[in-house]
Amino acid sequence: MIIEAHGLKKTFTSRSRKGPKTVEAVKGVDLSVESGEIFGVLGPNGAGKTTTVRMLATLIPPTAGTALIAGYDVTGQPAKVRENIGYVGQAGGVDENAPGREGLVLAARIGGMSRRQAQARSEELMAAFSLTDLADRPIRTLSGGQKRRFALAVGLVNRPPLFFLDEPTTGLDPQNRANLWDEVRDLRRQGTSILLTTHYLEEADALCDRLVIIDHGLVVTEGSPGELKKEVAGDVVTLRLGDDARIGQELLAAQPYIKEVQPEEDTLRAYLDDGEHNLPLLLRALTERGLSLKSISLDRATLDDVFLRHTGRSLRDAA
Amino acid sequence: MLRQTTLFLGYELRNTLRNPIWPLFGLLQPVLYLLLFAPLVANTAAGGSQADTLLQFTPGVMMMIALFGSLFVGFGMISEIRNGYLERLAVSQTWRPAIVLGRTLRDMIVLVVQALLLVALAWAMGLRASVPGLALMLLLMAATGLLASGLSYGMALALRDENGMSQIMQFFALPLILLTGIMLPMSLAPDWMQAIAQFNPLYHAVEAGRALFAGDFSNGSIPLAFALTLALGALTMAWSVSSMRKLAG
Ligand SMILES: Nc1ncnc2c1ncn2[C@@H]1O[C@H](COP(=O)(O)OP(=O)(O)OP(=O)(O)O)[C@@H](O)[C@H]1O
Ligand SMILES: [Mg+2]
């Protein structure tokens, strides 16, 4: 286990005119991350993802609970923890005024490398992230995606066994997002463990070996993307029934091949396995009851359906 | 620890050298003061020859760069807090005081270079000061820079808000300058003002600067100014270093 956290809690107290106000950002999170895996923390805005990562990375002390990183306690041995981690925050965190190369070399030397080692390591990373041509421009003149790549390189310069990435792909175009996914997978191949947060379902699905879904500061569910989706069902039929939604919901729930029905605004989502074969049965049941159908679609279940099942909301409009 | 401080110092110095235009620009105002104000004072009843006026006036202008050059260094740090740069340094293996110490040393070096340029100009205009006095004055300036930088970084880390910080500085800057006698000697001021000025460390620094330039090394204001600025400098540095330690977690 590279991360073992139990009952992590964080309560912020902010002063306002009406007296102190407390925000329970994280209400009790357990996490265990194996060495060498890509572990995801998925959740909507304000779920407590950043706060969780900041506690694990020794930036803020937990209000309650314990966390061991590579065997070291985050509150008791923060210096040891810091030797074992790389951290790229949501804001990036590169010095805007200096060229990227300078920042990389400085970070490497702080980590204990000699000047020559630091320069070699910086060149190596810049080549890996296609940054060599941008190395001598002040960071503030680079695009958001280019900055983020520099931020990643800086986080990796000391070859940490564990790498924290807080929303690494927010603001990246699809091309750069795909590149970053490849880079993260490369890291895993080299043995680095990664904990990343995201609010993109596709990202959690495509990239993570295992993940937790968190909402309002609590872990809602945990598992591999495959396992989680299997919990729901293989497929989902989304129907729009007009006025007859209530009757439709009862009718669908009574069908033996349907595992679960979730109403969502003016649509119904019916979960079932083997959708291709069961869809005709479903249509026949609706016609027999004389229900008129406005639209219907069949899709593979996604992590959003997992989120919907556990919270009653869709991640797409949870924020 | 020393290694990290020099690493940060080198890094910041390279940053400054890459854009030397700003420290040079910072010199513009004191240079204008020298060029325009010194002849003006020399013409009034209070002044004597141009050389005499420069002897009185240059130490004041030097203290002005020491104060204003350094008081604003903290502003950059606020945006660094906001964009996560300091946070990232905080979770690296950085010895946190090195972040502030490296910068403060950089600020002091920049100050001394600025002061040398300024003195060269004054010399060209006719200043003739005691050379050992001048060297000591540079030290005193560096100590004042330490005080102001420490204050500035400390305020940046404590307030984390540009607006608040500039309000506070506005509030203190004018009385500090007026009660220093940079522009006009405090001997022209009414008694109550002179009494208040006693509590202004900069006043003593400027007085000491004038004594040093004149080669009057037995003047009591010299040890007083050194003791005051060094003590206050140590205090503000301790403040900013401890704020940096508590930066996060
Ligand atoms: N320093 C703070 N003081 C007070 N409240 C805070 C602080 N930091 C975070 N919070 C609150 O804690 C909650 C969780 O915030 P957090 O930043 O962890 O969310 P997140 O999951 O990272 O969201 P996002 O996807 O928007 O980044 C939010 O309600 C936020 O307003
Ligand atoms: Mg966040």
XYZ file of C-alpha atoms and ligand atoms in Angstrom:
600
model
C 0.000 0.000 0.000
C 1.427 3.341 -0.953
C -1.523 5.257 0.508
C -3.531 4.146 3.486
C -5.984 6.657 4.845
C -8.607 6.088 7.510
C -11.395 8.401 8.516
C -9.851 11.528 7.029
C -11.842 14.584 7.976
C -11.363 18.253 7.312
C -13.487 21.030 8.709
C -12.733 24.576 7.651
C -13.724 27.455 9.861
C -14.185 30.701 8.057
C -14.907 33.918 9.841
C -17.825 35.929 8.585
C -19.821 38.826 9.924
C -22.340 36.479 11.489
C -19.637 34.731 13.456
C -17.553 31.686 12.593
C -18.930 29.371 9.952
C -17.744 25.831 9.531
C -17.564 23.883 6.295
C -17.204 20.146 6.487
C -15.194 19.742 3.304
C -14.252 16.101 3.930
C -16.363 14.083 6.332
C -14.526 10.787 6.701
C -12.676 9.300 3.753
C -10.955 5.909 3.681
C -8.557 5.244 0.844
C -6.130 2.499 0.086
C -3.991 2.711 -2.987
C -1.724 -0.110 -4.140
C 1.776 0.576 -5.381
C 1.860 0.934 -9.122
C -1.779 1.695 -9.785
C -3.578 4.680 -11.167
C -6.152 5.571 -8.572
C -8.917 8.026 -9.317
C -10.959 10.310 -7.085
C -14.071 11.222 -9.023
C -16.612 13.742 -7.840
C -18.464 16.933 -8.695
C -17.280 20.472 -7.837
C -16.978 20.977 -4.120
C -17.038 17.247 -3.339
C -13.800 17.517 -1.381
C -11.314 16.145 -3.906
C -8.762 18.919 -3.616
C -9.067 18.999 0.152
C -8.423 15.248 0.324
C -5.356 15.481 -1.886
C -4.012 18.452 0.056
C -4.244 16.470 3.275
C -2.466 13.500 1.721
C 0.261 15.754 0.311
C 0.957 17.328 3.771
C -0.329 20.744 2.738
C -3.064 20.905 5.352
C -3.396 18.883 8.546
C -6.477 16.674 8.771
C -9.030 17.592 11.430
C -9.322 13.903 12.227
C -8.181 10.577 10.857
C -4.820 9.175 9.814
C -2.982 8.768 6.554
C 0.187 6.854 5.758
C 2.057 7.651 2.559
C 4.702 5.076 1.661
C 4.542 4.070 5.319
C 5.049 7.564 6.720
C 2.453 9.473 8.674
C 1.370 12.730 7.036
C 1.182 14.644 10.283
C 4.015 12.947 12.168
C 6.650 12.666 9.422
C 5.775 15.213 6.752
C 9.389 15.592 5.594
C 9.606 11.863 4.873
C 6.301 11.985 3.034
C 7.543 14.874 0.896
C 10.568 12.859 -0.174
C 8.195 10.329 -1.652
C 5.704 12.432 -3.502
C 5.300 14.700 -6.480
C 2.361 17.074 -6.442
C 0.741 19.092 -9.179
C -2.062 21.214 -7.814
C -5.207 22.327 -9.534
C -3.668 25.746 -10.234
C -0.469 24.327 -11.762
C 2.113 26.018 -9.600
C 4.981 26.988 -11.852
C 6.844 30.263 -11.500
C 5.378 32.476 -14.209
C 8.376 34.752 -14.539
C 11.142 32.306 -15.208
C 11.679 30.117 -18.257
C 10.546 26.529 -17.790
C 14.049 25.141 -17.883
C 15.144 27.270 -14.918
C 12.228 26.070 -12.815
C 12.938 22.450 -13.661
C 16.622 22.702 -12.828
C 15.846 24.459 -9.541
C 13.340 21.778 -8.569
C 15.866 19.048 -9.387
C 18.582 20.728 -7.352
C 16.276 21.219 -4.380
C 15.723 17.487 -4.580
C 19.460 17.030 -4.098
C 20.861 16.624 -7.606
C 24.125 18.198 -8.718
C 24.005 20.882 -11.365
C 24.976 18.461 -14.103
C 22.489 15.788 -13.017
C 19.769 18.408 -12.752
C 20.419 19.684 -16.251
C 20.432 16.185 -17.721
C 17.209 15.272 -15.936
C 15.522 18.483 -17.084
C 16.450 17.880 -20.720
C 15.175 14.332 -20.457
C 11.798 15.424 -19.090
C 11.387 18.276 -21.526
C 12.012 15.882 -24.375
C 9.433 13.482 -22.950
C 6.803 16.219 -22.693
C 7.740 17.894 -26.032
C 8.805 21.047 -24.244
C 12.359 21.432 -25.483
C 11.444 24.181 -27.951
C 9.645 26.136 -25.242
C 12.340 25.746 -22.603
C 13.683 29.297 -22.737
C 10.434 31.246 -22.873
C 9.059 32.695 -19.636
C 6.256 30.454 -18.461
C 3.735 33.317 -18.547
C 4.022 33.423 -22.346
C 2.982 29.778 -22.735
C -0.490 28.401 -23.347
C -2.465 26.735 -20.574
C -1.681 23.254 -21.831
C 2.013 24.003 -22.214
C 2.147 25.387 -18.668
C 0.459 22.299 -17.355
C 3.017 20.091 -19.057
C 5.782 22.067 -17.391
C 3.971 21.676 -14.077
C 3.877 17.920 -14.603
C 7.542 17.818 -15.514
C 8.467 19.769 -12.386
C 6.417 17.374 -10.268
C 8.233 14.391 -11.735
C 11.752 15.716 -11.719
C 12.821 13.816 -8.609
C 11.225 10.545 -9.733
C 8.743 10.311 -6.867
C 7.247 6.885 -6.209
C 3.857 8.543 -5.764
C 2.436 11.314 -7.868
C -0.599 13.453 -6.959
C -2.437 15.102 -9.820
C -5.320 17.400 -8.971
C -7.560 17.725 -12.030
C -4.679 17.335 -14.439
C -6.674 17.677 -17.634
C -9.012 20.538 -16.804
C -8.566 23.105 -19.527
C -6.684 20.859 -21.927
C -7.886 20.269 -25.476
C -8.765 16.680 -26.470
C -5.403 16.164 -28.142
C -3.419 17.242 -25.089
C -5.750 15.344 -22.798
C -5.061 12.151 -24.733
C -1.323 12.881 -24.604
C -1.501 13.377 -20.878
C -3.352 10.106 -20.426
C -0.561 8.382 -22.352
C 2.041 10.059 -20.182
C 0.245 8.967 -17.021
C 0.087 5.392 -18.298
C 3.809 5.564 -19.110
C 4.471 6.598 -15.535
C 2.576 3.593 -14.274
C 4.640 1.361 -16.525
C 7.774 2.763 -14.923
C 6.366 1.842 -11.526
C 5.047 5.192 -10.319
C 1.801 5.146 -8.371
C -0.625 7.877 -9.264
C -3.540 9.431 -7.462
C -5.538 11.768 -9.659
C -8.745 13.667 -9.148
C -11.157 14.449 -11.905
C -14.736 15.345 -12.564
C -14.619 13.813 -16.032
C -16.329 10.443 -16.170
C -14.560 9.438 -19.339
C -11.220 10.179 -17.783
C -11.842 8.114 -14.687
C -13.174 5.308 -16.864
C -10.367 5.284 -19.398
C -7.418 5.891 -17.125
C -7.959 4.557 -13.638
C -7.297 1.051 -12.391
C -9.455 1.753 -9.393
C -11.388 4.738 -8.166
C -13.566 6.151 -5.469
C -16.530 8.333 -6.180
C -16.917 11.048 -3.579
C -19.797 13.403 -2.996
C -20.286 15.939 -0.196
C -17.060 14.820 1.447
C -17.902 11.136 1.662
C -16.880 8.093 -0.354
C -19.965 6.942 -2.173
C -18.534 3.819 -3.745
C -15.237 2.243 -4.653
C -13.915 -0.257 -7.200
C -12.540 -0.649 -10.692
C -14.509 1.146 -13.419
C -15.632 -2.233 -14.745
C -16.844 -3.500 -11.379
C -18.678 -0.306 -10.643
C -20.506 -0.301 -13.920
C -21.365 -3.972 -13.574
C -23.022 -3.154 -10.267
C -25.464 -1.009 -12.181
C -25.982 -3.110 -15.312
C -24.375 -3.449 -18.704
C -26.750 -1.197 -20.580
C -29.136 1.610 -20.029
C -32.275 2.518 -21.964
C -33.267 6.159 -21.766
C -36.943 6.821 -22.554
C -39.045 9.910 -22.809
C -42.685 9.104 -22.179
C -44.513 12.381 -21.903
C -47.422 12.379 -19.458
C -47.364 8.676 -18.722
C -43.997 8.658 -16.939
C -45.399 7.325 -13.624
C -47.240 4.392 -15.164
C -44.250 3.763 -17.408
C -41.916 3.587 -14.419
C -44.087 0.987 -12.670
C -44.469 -1.024 -15.828
C -40.741 -1.069 -16.550
C -39.805 -1.922 -12.965
C -42.097 -4.944 -13.203
C -40.251 -6.404 -16.214
C -38.041 -9.336 -15.185
C -35.060 -8.324 -17.368
C -34.893 -4.821 -15.943
C -32.722 -4.401 -12.868
C -33.594 -0.905 -11.868
C -35.412 2.212 -13.065
C -34.268 5.724 -12.224
C -36.423 8.741 -13.040
C -34.447 11.777 -14.067
C -36.224 15.036 -14.914
C -38.525 14.157 -17.825
C -36.794 10.914 -18.749
C -36.590 7.422 -17.316
C -33.400 5.409 -17.220
C -33.905 1.652 -17.187
C -30.888 -0.519 -16.376
C -30.624 -3.952 -17.907
C -28.112 -6.465 -19.191
C -27.972 -7.552 -22.801
C -29.824 -4.478 -24.043
C -29.768 -5.450 -27.721
C -31.981 -8.486 -27.081
C -34.181 -7.045 -24.383
C -35.011 -3.777 -26.108
C -37.651 -5.361 -28.397
C -39.329 -6.934 -25.339
C -39.363 -3.596 -23.619
C -40.909 -1.881 -26.638
C -43.590 -4.562 -26.884
C -44.487 -4.169 -23.202
C -44.911 -0.436 -23.695
C -47.166 -0.800 -26.756
C -49.296 -3.433 -25.049
C -49.945 -0.934 -22.286
C -50.756 1.709 -24.862
C -48.009 4.088 -23.715
C -46.760 6.516 -26.316
C -43.047 6.967 -26.618
C -41.459 10.287 -27.536
C -37.901 9.044 -27.809
C -35.758 6.134 -26.791
C -32.048 5.305 -26.828
C -29.857 2.412 -25.810
C -26.378 3.056 -24.386
C -23.683 1.317 -22.438
C -23.865 2.203 -18.755
C -21.227 4.747 -17.683
C -19.801 5.876 -14.380
C -22.438 8.570 -14.428
C -25.035 5.839 -13.993
C -23.043 4.597 -11.021
C -23.076 8.102 -9.574
C -26.784 8.462 -10.269
C -27.530 5.181 -8.564
C -25.665 6.147 -5.404
C -26.631 9.794 -5.098
C -29.877 10.112 -7.024
C -28.260 12.857 -9.099
C -26.388 12.858 -12.348
C -22.766 13.923 -12.159
C -23.407 16.086 -15.211
C -25.695 18.353 -13.221
C -24.488 17.614 -9.688
C -22.281 20.679 -9.513
C 20.134 24.851 4.298
C 22.911 27.102 3.083
C 22.903 25.202 -0.193
C 19.195 25.766 -0.673
C 19.479 29.440 0.194
C 22.173 29.905 -2.425
C 20.099 27.909 -4.916
C 17.168 30.250 -4.455
C 19.440 33.284 -4.442
C 20.984 32.219 -7.760
C 17.594 31.484 -9.244
C 16.153 34.844 -8.218
C 19.248 36.742 -9.327
C 18.992 35.162 -12.760
C 15.330 36.167 -12.849
C 16.341 39.737 -12.052
C 19.173 39.796 -14.567
C 16.848 38.542 -17.255
C 14.780 41.671 -16.762
C 17.209 44.290 -15.437
C 14.934 46.999 -16.750
C 12.786 47.058 -13.602
C 15.484 47.644 -11.005
C 16.898 50.296 -13.356
C 13.482 51.858 -13.676
C 13.263 51.862 -9.890
C 16.363 54.054 -9.897
C 14.704 56.635 -12.070
C 12.839 58.371 -9.293
C 15.811 58.776 -6.924
C 17.913 59.928 -9.873
C 15.350 62.594 -10.691
C 15.362 63.676 -7.080
C 19.113 64.071 -7.214
C 19.063 65.938 -10.487
C 16.173 68.270 -9.732
C 15.835 68.525 -5.985
C 19.464 68.935 -5.003
C 19.971 72.116 -7.062
C 16.650 73.369 -5.727
C 17.679 72.913 -2.106
C 21.085 74.366 -2.860
C 19.352 77.530 -3.993
C 17.354 78.009 -0.790
C 18.592 79.708 2.295
C 19.020 76.354 4.032
C 21.475 75.035 1.471
C 25.050 75.928 0.766
C 27.134 74.882 -2.215
C 25.989 72.050 -4.477
C 28.605 69.753 -2.925
C 27.370 70.487 0.593
C 23.783 69.895 -0.422
C 24.661 66.590 -2.028
C 26.412 65.520 1.151
C 23.171 66.149 3.035
C 20.820 64.914 0.391
C 22.376 61.741 -1.073
C 22.105 59.611 2.117
C 18.399 60.451 2.260
C 17.811 59.429 -1.332
C 19.767 56.200 -0.727
C 17.509 55.358 2.194
C 14.549 56.105 -0.007
C 15.593 53.390 -2.492
C 16.315 51.040 0.367
C 12.798 51.527 1.668
C 10.747 51.789 -1.490
C 12.758 49.363 -3.562
C 12.171 46.680 -0.955
C 8.742 47.446 0.466
C 7.045 46.299 -2.724
C 8.884 43.017 -3.241
C 6.103 41.136 -1.463
C 3.497 41.886 -4.105
C 4.904 39.261 -6.451
C 4.658 36.711 -3.688
C 0.895 37.129 -3.417
C 0.345 36.001 -6.983
C 2.738 33.136 -6.327
C 0.550 32.018 -3.462
C -2.473 32.228 -5.693
C -1.077 30.305 -8.635
C 0.117 27.503 -6.400
C 3.858 28.047 -6.856
C 4.599 28.453 -3.166
C 2.271 25.591 -2.344
C 4.226 23.347 -4.659
C 7.511 24.421 -3.095
C 5.970 23.701 0.298
C 5.422 20.020 -0.529
C 8.815 19.596 -2.159
C 11.937 18.955 -0.144
C 12.539 22.677 0.135
C 13.793 24.039 3.413
C 11.114 26.711 3.552
C 13.101 29.586 5.067
C 15.393 29.367 2.039
C 12.559 30.683 -0.133
C 12.439 33.951 1.825
C 16.147 34.136 2.625
C 17.202 33.682 -1.001
C 14.879 36.453 -2.101
C 15.893 38.835 0.644
C 19.559 38.379 -0.221
C 18.688 39.068 -3.840
C 16.850 42.237 -2.803
C 19.853 43.388 -0.791
C 22.247 42.788 -3.667
C 19.999 44.711 -6.038
C 19.877 47.550 -3.525
C 23.619 47.791 -3.191
C 24.038 47.865 -6.966
C 21.398 50.577 -7.250
C 23.107 52.556 -4.506
C 26.481 52.323 -6.241
C 24.963 53.674 -9.452
C 23.332 56.496 -7.545
C 26.517 57.410 -5.704
C 28.403 57.408 -8.994
C 25.918 59.925 -10.344
C 26.151 62.082 -7.229
C 29.915 61.943 -7.447
C 29.739 63.184 -11.007
C 27.562 66.046 -9.771
C 30.167 67.046 -7.248
C 29.660 64.877 -4.177
C 32.821 64.212 -2.214
C 32.134 61.872 0.686
C 34.283 59.854 3.077
C 35.015 56.526 1.343
C 34.964 54.302 4.455
C 31.810 56.181 5.411
C 30.318 55.307 2.066
C 31.137 51.634 2.500
C 29.467 51.606 5.916
C 26.493 53.422 4.426
C 26.079 50.610 1.893
C 25.968 48.158 4.784
C 23.389 50.253 6.566
C 21.331 50.329 3.372
C 21.497 46.585 3.048
C 20.281 46.307 6.636
C 17.406 48.671 5.878
C 16.600 46.543 2.837
C 16.507 43.495 5.085
C 14.026 45.252 7.318
C 11.788 46.378 4.457
C 11.934 43.065 2.544
C 11.156 41.107 5.666
C 8.222 43.376 6.359
C 6.992 43.107 2.793
C 7.206 39.307 2.562
C 5.701 38.974 6.002
C 2.774 41.185 5.029
C 2.283 39.326 1.746
C 2.157 35.969 3.523
C -0.093 37.240 6.276
C -2.567 39.284 4.219
C -2.491 37.423 0.889
C -4.295 40.352 -0.655
C -2.770 43.039 -2.891
C -5.413 45.630 -2.097
C -5.074 45.381 1.642
C -1.327 45.465 1.368
C -1.186 48.585 -0.766
C -3.645 50.359 1.544
C -1.452 49.660 4.539
C 1.668 50.810 2.741
C 0.004 54.001 1.559
C -0.933 54.688 5.130
C 2.599 54.331 6.466
C 4.688 55.612 3.583
C 4.015 59.345 3.726
C 4.535 59.973 7.463
C 7.549 57.697 7.387
C 9.109 59.742 4.611
C 8.200 63.141 6.054
C 9.498 62.201 9.480
C 12.759 60.997 8.046
C 14.108 64.229 6.756
C 14.961 62.795 3.396
C 13.703 65.842 1.557
C 14.419 68.534 4.058
C 16.510 68.277 7.210
C 14.470 67.620 10.324
C 16.136 70.590 11.956
C 13.635 72.699 10.034
C 10.724 70.884 11.678
C 8.849 72.025 14.794
C 9.875 70.432 18.076
C 6.965 68.027 18.343
C 7.776 66.622 14.910
C 11.400 66.195 15.821
C 10.276 64.380 18.943
C 8.147 61.965 16.947
C 10.933 61.422 14.450
C 13.022 59.946 17.262
C 10.776 56.902 17.039
C 11.315 56.511 13.314
C 14.191 54.124 12.636
C 14.642 55.610 9.187
C 15.263 59.013 10.675
C 18.245 57.632 12.551
C 19.437 55.813 9.456
C 19.410 59.011 7.439
C 21.114 60.926 10.230
C 23.734 58.207 10.457
C 24.155 58.315 6.670
C 24.876 62.038 6.804
C 27.405 61.553 9.571
C 29.084 58.735 7.653
C 29.318 60.762 4.476
C 30.822 63.620 6.401
C 33.377 61.252 7.944
C 32.082 62.000 11.438
C 32.482 58.459 12.764
C 32.100 59.332 16.423
C 28.524 60.477 15.864
C 26.183 58.592 18.179
C 23.549 58.158 15.497
C 25.729 55.612 13.671
C 25.717 52.777 16.240
C 22.125 53.648 17.067
C 21.042 53.335 13.424
C 22.905 50.054 12.920
C 21.510 48.578 16.103
C 17.969 49.690 15.308
C 17.814 48.541 11.688
C 19.565 45.259 12.401
C 17.292 44.486 15.331
C 14.154 45.423 13.422
C 15.452 43.598 10.350
C 15.974 40.459 12.390
C 12.446 40.842 13.715
C 10.753 41.254 10.331
C 12.827 38.432 8.836
C 11.839 36.148 11.688
C 8.235 37.070 11.015
C 8.356 36.346 7.298
C 10.344 33.146 7.791
C 7.885 31.851 10.351
C 4.946 32.786 8.084
C 6.679 30.869 5.320
C 7.118 27.866 7.584
C 3.408 27.936 8.323
C 2.612 28.534 4.666
C 0.592 25.358 4.595
C 0.468 22.418 6.937
N -9.727 27.041 2.693
C -11.045 26.793 2.709
N -11.843 27.461 3.570
C -13.173 27.226 3.612
N -13.805 26.322 2.847
C -13.073 25.615 1.981
C -11.657 25.807 1.859
N -11.187 24.979 0.905
C -12.253 24.305 0.446
N -13.390 24.676 1.088
C -14.744 24.127 0.872
O -14.682 22.721 0.993
C -15.468 22.092 0.009
C -14.640 21.110 -0.791
O -13.729 21.835 -1.587
P -12.683 21.144 -2.545
O -11.805 22.218 -3.099
O -12.011 20.042 -1.835
O -13.607 20.572 -3.697
P -13.220 19.830 -5.039
O -13.848 18.501 -4.989
O -11.760 19.871 -5.269
O -13.985 20.718 -6.126
P -13.531 21.188 -7.603
O -13.951 20.116 -8.540
O -14.377 22.417 -7.806
O -12.094 21.471 -7.596
C -16.092 23.198 -0.803
O -17.396 23.392 -0.338
C -15.229 24.398 -0.530
O -15.973 25.580 -0.600
Mg -10.537 20.699 -6.692
